[in-house]
Amino acid sequence: MALPHLHLISFPLCPFVQRSVITLKHKNIPFERTYLDPTALPDWFLEKSPTGKVPLLIVDERSVLFESAAINEYLDEISPPRLLPEDPLERAQARAWIALASEMIAAQFRWMGAPTEEAFGEARDEAAKGLRQFEKQCRAGPCFTGPDFSLLDATVAPVLMRYELLQDPGSPWQPAEFPNLARWWQHISEMPAVRESVPDDFLARLPRFLNNQQGFAGPRLAAGLAERGH
């Protein structure tokens, strides 16, 4: 089957977009990518995106897909082999965990942007609960559900990438407390599709983004990046 022309609309730091980039690169699907400034969205994007958010996938310059989970399932279906299980129950379970991974991203974002030290601690504890859920689920190896890369791996990878970069005594991610996830991340982080899923200037953009956050967490985490030479 001939693949359609795919145009991915992105913000440079968006973890939801990164999920789809990982899937595209893992499957070697050709695609075009456009980065937008989230503070100055063009009218054409707002007309096409029902949510005003990324990722947005434009298919053959006319059809639009939004929401990273839907985009990834579409990519999975047009380019075998499938990254979701064939068994209906296992496939439904994978979808449920993919949905829960979105909550991990939201919890991480609240931690990164916590306005006060108290909120920073509360967000850390909330995020750690999500990590513990995934620690229990991540038992197969070397990928999340077994020997082969799956859409769940693509979904969780952006979260761990950011935690690994934003090392902090107040981080919910302490690898010794999550040995299954730590082993998983060590394997997944070495995959080209994961390493190449962010822009070349990602490490320059991230501290600028953090420093622009009002309050406690952002400048603290940006300073930590600077100290480690990121």
Coordinates of C-alpha atoms in Angstrom, one line a residue:
M1 CA 0.0 0.0 0.0
A2 CA 1.4 3.4 -1.0
L3 CA 1.8 5.7 2.0
P4 CA 0.0 9.0 2.0
H5 CA 1.8 12.4 2.3
L6 CA 2.0 13.1 6.0
H7 CA 2.6 16.6 7.4
L8 CA 3.0 16.8 11.2
I9 CA 2.4 20.1 12.9
S10 CA 4.4 20.5 16.0
F11 CA 5.6 22.7 18.9
P12 CA 9.3 22.1 19.5
L13 CA 9.0 21.0 23.1
C14 CA 5.7 19.1 23.0
P15 CA 5.9 15.6 24.5
F16 CA 2.6 14.6 22.7
V17 CA 4.1 15.4 19.3
Q18 CA 7.2 13.5 20.3
R19 CA 5.1 10.3 20.7
S20 CA 4.1 10.5 17.0
V21 CA 7.6 11.4 15.9
I22 CA 9.0 8.3 17.6
T23 CA 6.3 6.2 15.9
L24 CA 7.0 7.7 12.5
K25 CA 10.8 7.2 12.8
H26 CA 10.5 3.7 14.3
K27 CA 8.4 2.7 11.3
N28 CA 10.5 4.6 8.8
I29 CA 7.5 6.5 7.5
P30 CA 8.4 9.6 5.5
F31 CA 6.8 12.8 6.8
E32 CA 7.1 16.5 6.6
R33 CA 7.2 18.5 9.8
T34 CA 6.4 22.1 10.6
Y35 CA 7.2 23.8 14.0
L36 CA 4.9 26.5 15.2
D37 CA 5.4 29.1 17.9
P38 CA 2.7 28.3 20.6
T39 CA 2.5 31.9 21.5
A40 CA 1.7 33.0 17.9
L41 CA -0.5 30.4 16.3
P42 CA -1.4 31.1 12.6
D43 CA -5.1 31.3 11.6
W44 CA -4.8 28.3 9.3
F45 CA -3.7 26.1 12.2
L46 CA -6.6 27.3 14.4
E47 CA -9.0 26.6 11.6
K48 CA -7.7 23.1 11.1
S49 CA -7.2 22.0 14.7
P50 CA -10.4 21.4 16.7
T51 CA -8.5 21.7 20.0
G52 CA -6.0 24.4 19.1
K53 CA -3.3 21.9 20.2
V54 CA -0.6 19.8 18.6
P55 CA 0.1 17.3 17.3
L56 CA -1.9 17.8 14.1
L57 CA -1.4 15.4 11.2
I58 CA -2.5 16.6 7.8
V59 CA -3.0 13.6 5.5
D60 CA -2.6 14.1 1.7
E61 CA -2.9 17.9 2.3
R62 CA -6.6 17.6 3.0
S63 CA -7.6 15.3 5.9
V64 CA -6.8 16.2 9.5
L65 CA -6.1 14.0 12.5
F66 CA -5.6 15.3 16.0
E67 CA -4.7 13.7 19.4
S68 CA -1.5 11.7 19.5
A69 CA -3.1 8.4 20.4
A70 CA -5.4 8.5 17.4
I71 CA -2.5 9.6 15.1
N72 CA -0.3 6.8 16.4
E73 CA -3.0 4.2 15.8
Y74 CA -3.5 5.5 12.3
L75 CA 0.3 5.3 11.6
D76 CA 0.3 1.8 13.0
E77 CA -2.5 0.6 10.7
I78 CA -1.0 2.0 7.5
S79 CA 2.5 0.6 8.1
P80 CA 2.9 -3.0 9.2
P81 CA 4.0 -4.7 11.4
R82 CA 1.5 -3.5 14.0
L83 CA 2.8 -2.0 17.2
L84 CA -0.5 -2.8 19.0
P85 CA -1.3 -6.4 20.0
E86 CA -3.4 -8.5 17.7
D87 CA -5.4 -10.0 20.6
P88 CA -8.5 -7.8 21.3
L89 CA -8.1 -7.8 25.1
E90 CA -4.4 -7.1 25.0
R91 CA -5.0 -4.3 22.5
A92 CA -7.6 -2.8 24.8
Q93 CA -5.3 -3.0 27.7
A94 CA -2.5 -1.3 25.8
R95 CA -4.9 1.5 24.9
A96 CA -5.9 1.9 28.5
W97 CA -2.2 2.3 29.6
I98 CA -1.6 4.7 26.7
A99 CA -4.4 6.8 28.0
L100 CA -3.0 6.7 31.5
A101 CA 0.4 7.8 30.2
S102 CA -1.2 11.1 29.2
E103 CA -1.9 11.6 32.9
M104 CA 1.8 11.1 33.5
I105 CA 2.6 13.9 31.1
A106 CA 0.1 16.2 32.7
A107 CA 1.5 15.4 36.2
Q108 CA 5.0 16.1 35.0
F109 CA 4.0 19.4 33.5
R110 CA 2.4 20.5 36.8
W111 CA 5.6 19.5 38.6
M112 CA 7.8 21.5 36.1
G113 CA 5.6 24.5 36.4
A114 CA 4.8 24.5 40.2
P115 CA 4.5 28.1 41.4
T116 CA 5.5 27.5 45.0
E117 CA 7.7 25.1 46.9
E118 CA 4.6 23.5 48.5
A119 CA 3.0 23.0 45.1
F120 CA 6.3 21.5 43.9
G121 CA 6.2 18.9 46.6
E122 CA 2.5 18.1 46.0
A123 CA 3.1 17.8 42.2
R124 CA 6.1 15.5 42.9
D125 CA 4.0 13.2 45.1
E126 CA 1.2 13.1 42.5
A127 CA 3.7 12.3 39.7
A128 CA 5.4 9.6 41.7
K129 CA 2.1 7.8 42.1
G130 CA 1.8 7.5 38.3
L131 CA 5.4 6.3 38.0
R132 CA 4.7 3.6 40.6
Q133 CA 1.7 2.4 38.6
F134 CA 3.9 2.1 35.5
E135 CA 6.7 0.5 37.5
K136 CA 4.4 -2.4 38.4
Q137 CA 3.3 -2.8 34.8
C138 CA 6.8 -2.7 33.3
R139 CA 7.9 -6.2 33.9
A140 CA 8.5 -7.9 30.6
G141 CA 11.6 -6.3 29.0
P142 CA 13.5 -5.1 27.3
C143 CA 10.5 -3.1 26.0
F144 CA 7.4 -2.3 28.0
T145 CA 5.3 -5.3 27.3
G146 CA 7.9 -7.8 25.9
P147 CA 10.7 -8.1 23.5
D148 CA 9.3 -5.8 20.8
F149 CA 8.8 -2.1 20.7
S150 CA 5.1 -1.0 21.0
L151 CA 3.0 2.1 20.9
L152 CA 3.1 2.1 24.7
D153 CA 6.9 2.4 24.5
A154 CA 6.5 5.4 22.2
T155 CA 4.0 6.9 24.5
V156 CA 6.0 6.7 27.7
A157 CA 9.4 7.6 26.3
P158 CA 8.9 11.4 26.3
V159 CA 8.1 11.4 30.0
L160 CA 11.2 9.5 31.0
M161 CA 13.4 11.6 28.7
R162 CA 12.3 14.8 30.5
Y163 CA 12.7 13.2 33.9
E164 CA 16.2 12.0 33.1
L165 CA 17.2 15.5 32.0
L166 CA 15.5 17.3 34.9
Q167 CA 17.4 15.6 37.7
D168 CA 16.6 17.2 41.0
P169 CA 16.4 16.1 44.7
G170 CA 12.7 17.0 44.5
S171 CA 12.1 15.0 41.4
P172 CA 9.5 12.2 41.4
W173 CA 11.9 10.2 39.2
Q174 CA 14.5 8.6 41.4
P175 CA 15.8 5.6 39.3
A176 CA 16.7 3.5 42.3
E177 CA 13.0 3.5 43.3
F178 CA 11.9 2.4 39.9
P179 CA 14.3 -0.4 38.8
N180 CA 12.0 -1.8 36.1
L181 CA 11.4 1.6 34.5
A182 CA 15.1 2.4 34.8
R183 CA 16.1 -0.7 32.9
W184 CA 13.4 0.0 30.3
W185 CA 14.6 3.5 29.8
Q186 CA 18.2 2.5 29.5
H187 CA 17.2 0.3 26.5
I188 CA 14.7 2.6 24.9
S189 CA 16.8 5.7 25.2
E190 CA 19.4 4.1 22.9
M191 CA 17.0 3.6 20.1
P192 CA 17.5 6.0 17.1
A193 CA 13.8 6.7 16.9
V194 CA 13.8 8.0 20.5
R195 CA 17.2 9.8 20.3
E196 CA 16.2 11.6 17.1
S197 CA 12.6 12.4 18.2
V198 CA 13.3 16.0 19.5
P199 CA 14.7 19.0 17.6
D200 CA 18.4 19.6 17.5
D201 CA 18.1 22.6 19.8
F202 CA 15.9 20.8 22.3
L203 CA 18.4 21.2 25.1
A204 CA 18.7 24.9 24.4
R205 CA 15.0 25.4 24.3
L206 CA 14.1 23.5 27.4
P207 CA 15.9 25.8 30.0
R208 CA 14.5 28.9 28.2
F209 CA 11.0 27.5 28.6
L210 CA 11.6 26.7 32.2
N211 CA 13.0 30.1 33.0
N212 CA 9.9 31.7 31.5
Q213 CA 7.7 29.9 34.0
Q214 CA 6.5 32.0 36.9
G215 CA 7.2 30.7 40.3
F216 CA 9.4 28.1 42.0
A217 CA 9.9 25.1 39.9
G218 CA 10.9 26.4 36.4
P219 CA 14.0 28.5 37.3
R220 CA 15.1 25.8 39.8
L221 CA 15.0 23.1 37.2
A222 CA 16.6 25.3 34.6
A223 CA 19.5 26.1 37.0
G224 CA 20.0 22.4 37.5
L225 CA 20.3 21.9 33.7
A226 CA 22.9 24.6 33.5
E227 CA 24.9 23.1 36.3
R228 CA 25.1 19.8 34.6
G229 CA 26.1 21.4 31.3
H230 CA 22.8 20.8 29.4

